[in-house]
Each structure stands twice: as structure tokens, then as C-alpha cells.
Coordinates of C-alpha atoms in Angstrom, one line a residue:
M1 CA -157.4 117.7 130.0
S2 CA -161.0 118.3 128.7
K3 CA -163.6 118.9 131.4
E4 CA -166.3 116.2 131.7
V5 CA -170.0 117.3 131.5
S6 CA -173.3 115.7 130.6
L7 CA -175.4 117.8 128.3
L8 CA -179.1 118.0 128.1
P9 CA -181.5 119.5 125.5
G10 CA -181.4 123.3 125.6
M11 CA -177.7 123.5 126.3
T12 CA -175.2 124.9 123.8
I13 CA -172.6 123.2 121.6
G14 CA -169.8 125.3 120.1
V15 CA -168.5 124.3 116.7
L16 CA -165.0 125.1 115.6
G17 CA -165.6 125.5 111.8
G18 CA -168.6 126.6 109.9
G19 CA -168.4 124.4 106.8
Q20 CA -171.0 121.9 105.5
L21 CA -169.9 119.2 107.9
G22 CA -170.7 121.4 110.9
R23 CA -173.9 122.4 109.2
M24 CA -175.1 118.8 108.8
V25 CA -174.1 118.0 112.4
M26 CA -176.2 120.9 113.7
L27 CA -179.2 120.0 111.6
E28 CA -179.1 116.6 113.3
G29 CA -178.5 118.2 116.7
R30 CA -181.7 120.3 116.3
K31 CA -183.7 117.1 116.6
L32 CA -182.2 116.5 120.0
G33 CA -183.0 120.1 121.1
F34 CA -179.5 121.5 121.3
R35 CA -178.4 125.0 120.6
F36 CA -175.3 125.9 118.5
I37 CA -172.7 128.6 118.2
T38 CA -170.1 128.5 115.4
L39 CA -166.6 130.1 114.9
D40 CA -165.4 130.6 111.4
P41 CA -163.6 133.4 109.5
A42 CA -166.5 133.6 106.9
E43 CA -169.5 135.7 108.0
D44 CA -172.0 133.8 105.9
C45 CA -170.6 130.3 106.1
P46 CA -172.8 127.2 105.7
G47 CA -172.8 126.5 109.5
S48 CA -173.7 130.0 110.5
Q49 CA -176.9 129.8 108.5
V50 CA -178.3 127.1 110.9
A51 CA -176.6 128.1 114.1
D52 CA -178.1 130.2 116.9
D53 CA -175.1 132.5 116.9
H54 CA -171.8 132.9 115.0
I55 CA -168.4 134.3 115.9
V56 CA -166.5 135.7 112.9
A57 CA -162.8 135.1 113.6
A58 CA -159.7 133.3 112.4
Y59 CA -159.2 129.8 113.8
D60 CA -155.9 130.8 115.5
D61 CA -157.6 133.7 117.3
L62 CA -157.2 132.7 120.9
R63 CA -159.5 135.4 122.3
A64 CA -162.3 134.3 120.0
A65 CA -161.7 130.6 120.9
E66 CA -162.0 131.5 124.5
E67 CA -165.2 133.4 123.8
L68 CA -166.6 130.3 122.1
A69 CA -165.6 128.1 125.0
K70 CA -167.2 130.4 127.6
R71 CA -170.4 130.5 125.7
S72 CA -170.6 126.8 125.1
D73 CA -171.3 123.8 127.3
M74 CA -169.3 121.6 124.9
V75 CA -167.0 122.3 121.9
I76 CA -166.5 120.1 118.9
Y77 CA -164.5 120.6 115.7
E78 CA -165.7 119.8 112.2
F79 CA -162.3 119.7 110.4
E80 CA -158.7 119.1 111.3
N81 CA -156.8 122.1 110.0
I82 CA -156.9 123.8 113.3
D83 CA -153.9 124.4 115.6
P84 CA -154.1 121.8 118.4
S85 CA -152.9 124.5 120.8
V86 CA -156.1 126.4 120.3
V87 CA -158.2 123.3 121.1
K88 CA -155.9 122.6 124.1
R89 CA -156.7 126.1 125.4
I90 CA -160.5 125.5 125.0
E91 CA -160.1 122.2 126.9
T92 CA -159.2 124.2 130.0
L93 CA -162.4 126.1 129.8
T94 CA -165.0 123.6 128.7
T95 CA -165.4 120.0 127.6
V96 CA -164.0 119.0 124.2
P97 CA -164.8 115.3 123.8
Q98 CA -162.7 114.8 120.6
G99 CA -159.7 116.4 122.4
S100 CA -156.6 118.1 121.2
E101 CA -154.5 115.0 121.0
L102 CA -156.6 113.4 118.3
L103 CA -156.3 116.6 116.3
R104 CA -152.5 116.7 116.9
V105 CA -152.0 113.2 115.6
T106 CA -154.4 113.2 112.6
G107 CA -153.3 116.7 111.6
H108 CA -149.7 115.6 111.0
R109 CA -149.2 112.9 108.4
L110 CA -146.0 111.5 110.0
H111 CA -147.6 111.3 113.5
E112 CA -150.6 109.7 111.9
K113 CA -148.7 107.0 110.1
Q114 CA -146.6 106.2 113.2
M115 CA -149.8 105.9 115.3
V116 CA -151.5 103.7 112.7
S117 CA -148.5 101.4 112.5
A118 CA -148.4 101.2 116.3
A119 CA -152.0 100.0 116.2
G120 CA -150.8 97.0 114.1
V121 CA -152.6 98.3 111.1
P122 CA -150.7 98.2 107.7
V123 CA -149.6 101.3 105.9
A124 CA -147.5 101.9 102.8
E125 CA -143.8 102.2 103.5
Y126 CA -142.7 105.7 104.2
R127 CA -139.9 108.0 105.3
S128 CA -139.7 111.3 107.2
V129 CA -138.1 114.0 105.0
E130 CA -137.0 117.6 105.9
T131 CA -134.0 118.3 103.6
R132 CA -133.1 117.6 100.0
T133 CA -130.4 115.2 101.1
Q134 CA -132.9 113.2 103.2
F135 CA -135.3 113.2 100.3
S136 CA -132.6 111.9 97.8
R137 CA -131.7 109.1 100.2
A138 CA -135.4 108.3 101.0
W139 CA -136.6 107.9 97.4
Q140 CA -133.6 105.7 96.5
E141 CA -134.4 103.5 99.6
L142 CA -138.1 103.2 98.7
G143 CA -137.7 103.1 95.0
L144 CA -139.8 104.9 92.4
P145 CA -142.7 105.7 92.1
V146 CA -143.3 107.7 95.3
V147 CA -145.5 110.5 96.5
L148 CA -144.2 113.4 98.5
K149 CA -146.7 115.0 100.9
T150 CA -146.4 118.0 103.3
A151 CA -146.7 116.7 106.9
T152 CA -149.3 119.3 107.7
G153 CA -152.0 121.0 105.7
G154 CA -153.0 120.0 102.2
Y155 CA -156.2 118.5 101.0
D156 CA -157.9 117.4 97.8
G157 CA -154.4 116.7 96.3
K158 CA -152.9 120.0 97.4
G159 CA -149.4 119.8 99.0
Q160 CA -148.6 116.6 97.1
W161 CA -146.1 115.7 94.4
M162 CA -146.2 112.5 92.4
I163 CA -142.8 111.2 91.4
R164 CA -143.0 108.3 89.0
T165 CA -139.7 108.6 87.2
E166 CA -136.4 110.3 87.8
K167 CA -137.4 113.0 85.3
D168 CA -140.2 114.0 87.8
L169 CA -137.5 114.8 90.4
H170 CA -136.7 117.9 88.5
T171 CA -140.3 119.2 88.6
L172 CA -140.1 119.9 92.4
P173 CA -139.8 123.6 93.4
D174 CA -136.2 124.6 93.9
D175 CA -136.9 126.0 97.4
L176 CA -139.2 123.2 98.6
F177 CA -136.8 122.0 101.3
E178 CA -135.5 125.5 102.4
N179 CA -138.2 126.5 104.8
G180 CA -137.8 123.8 107.5
Q181 CA -141.1 122.2 106.5
E182 CA -141.6 118.5 107.3
F183 CA -142.6 116.0 104.6
V184 CA -143.6 112.4 104.3
L185 CA -142.4 110.4 101.4
E186 CA -144.5 107.4 100.7
Q187 CA -144.2 104.4 98.4
L188 CA -146.8 104.7 95.7
V189 CA -148.6 101.5 96.0
P190 CA -150.4 100.0 92.9
F191 CA -153.9 100.0 94.5
C192 CA -157.0 99.0 92.5
K193 CA -159.6 100.7 94.7
E194 CA -159.8 103.3 97.4
I195 CA -162.4 102.4 100.1
S196 CA -163.3 104.2 103.3
V197 CA -164.9 103.3 106.6
V198 CA -166.5 105.8 109.0
V199 CA -166.3 104.5 112.5
A200 CA -167.8 106.1 115.7
R201 CA -166.6 105.6 119.3
N202 CA -168.2 107.1 122.4
K203 CA -166.4 107.8 125.7
Q204 CA -167.7 104.6 127.1
G205 CA -165.7 102.7 124.5
D206 CA -168.7 101.5 122.4
I207 CA -167.7 101.3 118.7
K208 CA -169.8 101.1 115.6
A209 CA -168.6 101.1 112.0
F210 CA -170.6 102.1 108.9
P211 CA -170.5 99.9 105.8
P212 CA -167.5 100.6 103.6
T213 CA -167.8 102.6 100.4
V214 CA -165.7 102.4 97.3
N215 CA -164.6 105.9 96.3
L216 CA -164.0 107.5 92.9
H217 CA -161.9 110.6 92.5
R218 CA -161.6 113.1 89.7
N219 CA -158.8 115.7 89.7
H220 CA -157.9 114.6 93.2
I221 CA -161.4 115.5 94.5
L222 CA -163.9 112.9 95.6
H223 CA -166.4 112.5 92.8
L224 CA -168.6 109.7 94.2
S225 CA -168.9 107.1 96.9
L226 CA -170.8 103.9 96.3
A227 CA -172.3 101.5 98.9
P228 CA -172.4 98.7 99.3
A229 CA -168.9 98.4 98.1
P230 CA -168.9 95.6 95.5
L231 CA -166.5 93.4 97.5
S232 CA -166.6 90.1 99.3
P233 CA -168.2 90.0 102.8
E234 CA -164.8 88.9 104.2
L235 CA -163.0 91.9 102.7
L236 CA -165.7 94.3 103.9
S237 CA -165.5 92.9 107.4
R238 CA -161.7 93.2 107.4
A239 CA -162.0 96.9 106.4
Q240 CA -164.4 97.6 109.2
Q241 CA -162.2 95.7 111.7
L242 CA -159.1 97.7 110.7
A243 CA -161.1 101.0 111.2
K244 CA -162.3 99.8 114.6
Q245 CA -158.7 98.7 115.6
T246 CA -157.4 102.2 114.6
A247 CA -160.1 104.0 116.6
E248 CA -159.6 101.8 119.6
H249 CA -155.8 102.4 119.6
L250 CA -156.4 106.1 119.4
Q251 CA -158.9 105.9 122.2
M252 CA -160.8 108.5 120.2
V253 CA -164.2 109.9 120.9
G254 CA -166.4 111.1 118.1
L255 CA -166.0 110.0 114.5
L256 CA -163.0 108.8 112.5
A257 CA -163.0 108.3 108.7
V258 CA -160.4 105.7 107.7
E259 CA -159.3 105.8 104.0
M260 CA -157.7 102.6 102.7
F261 CA -156.1 101.3 99.6
L262 CA -157.2 97.9 98.3
L263 CA -154.3 96.1 96.5
P264 CA -154.8 93.7 93.6
N265 CA -153.9 90.7 95.9
G266 CA -156.7 91.7 98.4
D267 CA -154.4 93.4 101.0
L268 CA -155.6 96.6 102.6
L269 CA -153.4 99.6 103.6
V270 CA -154.6 102.5 105.6
N271 CA -153.8 105.8 103.7
E272 CA -155.3 108.7 105.7
L273 CA -157.5 109.5 108.7
A274 CA -160.0 112.2 109.3
P275 CA -161.3 112.8 112.9
R276 CA -164.7 114.1 111.9
P277 CA -167.6 113.4 109.5
H278 CA -166.3 112.7 106.1
N279 CA -167.4 113.4 102.5
S280 CA -167.5 109.6 101.8
G281 CA -170.0 109.2 104.7
H282 CA -172.6 111.5 103.4
Y283 CA -174.5 108.6 101.9
T284 CA -175.5 107.6 105.4
F285 CA -178.0 110.5 105.7
D286 CA -180.4 108.9 103.3
A287 CA -179.4 105.2 103.0
C288 CA -178.6 104.0 106.6
S289 CA -180.5 103.4 109.8
T290 CA -178.6 106.4 111.2
S291 CA -176.4 109.1 109.7
Q292 CA -172.8 109.7 110.4
F293 CA -173.8 113.1 111.7
A294 CA -176.3 111.8 114.2
Q295 CA -173.9 109.1 115.3
F296 CA -171.1 111.7 115.8
L297 CA -173.4 113.7 118.1
R298 CA -174.3 110.6 120.1
A299 CA -170.6 109.7 120.4
V300 CA -169.5 113.1 121.7
L301 CA -172.5 113.3 124.0
G302 CA -171.8 109.9 125.5
L303 CA -175.1 108.4 124.3
P304 CA -175.4 104.8 123.2
L305 CA -174.5 104.4 119.6
H306 CA -177.1 103.3 117.0
E307 CA -176.6 100.3 114.7
A308 CA -175.2 101.6 111.4
K309 CA -176.9 99.4 108.8
L310 CA -177.3 100.1 105.1
R311 CA -180.9 100.0 104.1
Q312 CA -180.4 100.0 100.3
P313 CA -177.8 100.6 97.6
V314 CA -176.8 104.2 97.2
A315 CA -174.3 106.6 95.5
M316 CA -173.3 109.9 96.9
V317 CA -172.1 112.3 94.1
N318 CA -170.5 115.7 94.8
L319 CA -171.9 118.8 93.2
L320 CA -168.9 121.1 92.5
G321 CA -168.9 124.7 91.4
E322 CA -168.8 123.7 87.7
H323 CA -172.0 121.7 88.2
H324 CA -174.0 124.6 89.7
A325 CA -175.7 125.7 86.5
A326 CA -176.8 122.1 85.6
F327 CA -178.0 121.5 89.1
E328 CA -180.2 124.6 89.1
Q329 CA -181.5 123.7 85.6
K330 CA -182.6 120.3 86.8
F331 CA -183.7 121.2 90.3
Y332 CA -187.4 120.5 89.6
Q333 CA -186.8 117.4 87.5
F334 CA -185.0 115.2 90.0
P335 CA -186.9 112.0 90.7
T336 CA -188.0 111.0 94.2
D337 CA -185.1 108.6 94.7
V338 CA -182.6 111.5 94.4
Q339 CA -182.1 113.4 97.6
I340 CA -180.7 116.9 97.5
H341 CA -178.2 118.4 99.9
W342 CA -177.2 122.0 99.2
Y343 CA -174.7 123.7 101.5
G344 CA -175.6 127.3 101.2
K345 CA -172.3 128.6 99.9
T346 CA -172.6 132.0 98.3
T347 CA -169.9 131.6 95.6
A348 CA -169.6 128.8 93.1
K349 CA -166.0 128.1 92.2
V350 CA -164.5 125.3 90.0
G351 CA -163.6 122.4 92.3
R352 CA -165.5 123.8 95.3
K353 CA -168.0 121.4 97.0
M354 CA -171.4 123.2 96.8
G355 CA -173.6 120.2 97.7
H356 CA -174.2 116.6 96.9
L357 CA -176.9 114.2 95.7
T358 CA -177.6 110.8 97.1
I359 CA -179.2 108.5 94.5
L360 CA -181.0 105.4 95.8
G361 CA -181.9 102.2 94.0
D362 CA -182.3 98.4 94.2
S363 CA -178.8 97.6 93.1
T364 CA -175.5 99.4 92.7
Q365 CA -175.7 99.0 88.9
Q366 CA -179.2 100.6 88.9
V367 CA -177.9 103.4 91.1
M368 CA -175.0 104.2 88.8
Q369 CA -177.3 104.1 85.7
R370 CA -179.5 106.7 87.4
V371 CA -176.5 108.8 88.2
E372 CA -175.6 108.9 84.5
E373 CA -179.2 109.5 83.5
L374 CA -179.2 112.8 85.5
G375 CA -176.8 114.3 83.0
I376 CA -175.0 116.5 85.5
W377 CA -171.6 114.8 85.4
S378 CA -169.7 113.2 82.5
N379 CA -170.3 109.5 82.2
L380 CA -168.0 106.9 83.8
T381 CA -164.9 105.9 81.8
E382 CA -164.2 102.2 81.4
E383 CA -161.4 102.6 83.9
E384 CA -163.7 104.2 86.4
R385 CA -166.4 101.6 85.9
S386 CA -163.7 98.9 86.6
I387 CA -162.7 100.7 89.8
L388 CA -166.2 100.6 91.0
F389 CA -167.4 97.2 90.0
T390 CA -164.5 94.8 89.4
E391 CA -164.2 92.2 92.1
T392 CA -160.8 91.7 93.7
A393 CA -159.6 88.4 95.1
I394 CA -158.6 88.0 98.7
S395 CA -155.1 86.8 99.4

């Protein structure tokens, strides 16, 4: 069980993970006067560049984790692909407000779906699969199309196989079910939009949800998030309520990103959870009354949560490795309603998130026009434009 402690400015927060999420949390934490130490395998990771100290070690290095705990008054994690047993060990040495149980549940797709269902929140129909025989029975019960996902690991489309027809069954690796790995087979629902809600909860049980975004993906990687999501007030309210209901059932402390599918009839299904700041919540830095990073810190510290209000329409657009050259070329040409967030990664690779821009405007249509005028990304297709702007009726 995590030890309880109240932190004051000048004390040290340890961060498991040195990516851009931790970096942005620490930049907000500097305003409150806290010091930071990170643990990450990379020597010059984005988080280490703004931390007071950095431990270079693998995430499963127990000795390094113990060192982080002993040098910190509190430890947080900035992503979920960490062995919960490592966090459980840290909990015996210092306070970990998010806790290892949240990590255990959200880091395992089967446990996550079971928990969401137990909260009374709808999910797509699914089956647990470990063998080829179970897989064969499961896809016949669910019917095609389905998507097969590894129960642990995997992100940005990795560890997933779309099976739309029986012909696709033969594209799975022959040895896929021979290593004792767990999988989740999900019914592939005909959703028309993906939306997400970032919700914060502190240890006192106070909950605040940020306005939902509608998200657009390219090559399984988030391309942009648009707020306010162009949906009815009733649907936006329902999405926030489902996120709060999930967070309350989990009794989580910190931040939870709840990704949902919107069906053509107006139904919402929860797809995935992330127990930390989320890419789709980056827009809050520049367009909301408080950012997801500041709210996360307030939640884990046990401070009262701020109201999470959207001040103006905004689009958050990711800058990937393939956009690096165009970004540098236009660096001095960005207008004042474009906010730059660069993560400090040393190597630009295709598909790697190097930074993001937030583009502000008076309307979502104006915001998206400005996105296209920047000329960094290819323009929206008609299908993408429909995903972002077409209204959906409520059942």
C-alpha cells in the first residue's frame, strides 16, 4: 500500500518514464516549486532535459527503481508499459498516488474491459483468447469483422490484427498462439467517430472532466484532436459522465484518458483507457482554463482541482518525424495563434512524435482552415472531414 505524505514546494517528485508527457508535467510542476528526478533507459530523453537529476536504467531494474524511491518524496508514472510489480515495490518505500493496481488493470486489455464493464460502462463485445482453438471459437461466436489485440503491450496500432473476412484469418502468424500469450478478440464496431475525455480525480474523490475531443488517426497514430467536438451538448455531457463513472469505479487518483467510439445511432462504447496525461489532451495547455498536466499534478498532490473549461476552439496536431524538415522550415513563419511544443528528441524517425502544434481560432472550421494553410500535413480527405464535422443523431 502506498505511503501517504503531503508534499510542499522544494520537495522532490520522482517520475517513472522520461518521455514528453513527463516533460510537460515537470514544466508545470516547476511553477509550484517542486524538484524532479526521472528514470528512463535513454540518457538524453525529453524528461531528463528539464529534471533536476536523471537515473539511466531499464524500467524493470528494481535496484534503480528503489534508488528513485529513496531519493523522492513521491513517485508518479507517465506511461503504462511498466511492470506493476516494480511500482508495487516503490509503494513500500514512498508514496505513489496513482498506485500499482491502476497500472495493473489498465496495462492489461482483458482486465481493463472487465473493469469497465463492472462500472456499468458499455464496451464492444469481446472474448479472452489464448489458443488457436479458442480463437476459432471466439471469432465464430462474435462474427466477422473482429480485431485481435495482445492483452499487454502494443500502442499506435502495434500488436493488433484486423480480421474483416475469412481470408484475413490466414494472414495471422503461424506461431501467434504458441507462446502462451493472452489476447483479446473484440467485435469490430462500425463507429463513425473516436472521441476521448481526460478526467482527473484527487484522493479526496473530487472529479473534473475536460471537454471531449474528436480524434483523427492516420496510420494508426493520432494525427489531430479537435475541440470542441462538434456534437450535441447531450452527447458531450454523456461522454464526460461515462469517463467520470469509470474513474470513480476505479477509485483512481491522477489522470485517466477514456477513449470512446461513437456509433451512428449515437451510442458510446469505451475502447481504451490510459492512466496518465494523453496525446488527445495536449490541447488543454493552450485552450483551457487549466492544462491536463497541471490538473494531474494537483490530483496526485491532493490539491483542489481546477475547473476544466475550454476558452476557445482549438486543434492539436502532432508533428511526426516525417514533418521535422517542414517544421524547421516554417519555424519563424508561424502566426501568433499557433503554439509550438517541441519535445527535445534527438532523432527524427517516421511515425515518431517529435512535438505538436496547437492552433487556436474563433470556430472549429476556422481552426481547421488554419491547420491546412500551414502546409505541414496533407489536407483532409472528404472522409476525414466528415469524421470531424458531421453531426451524429442521439438514439
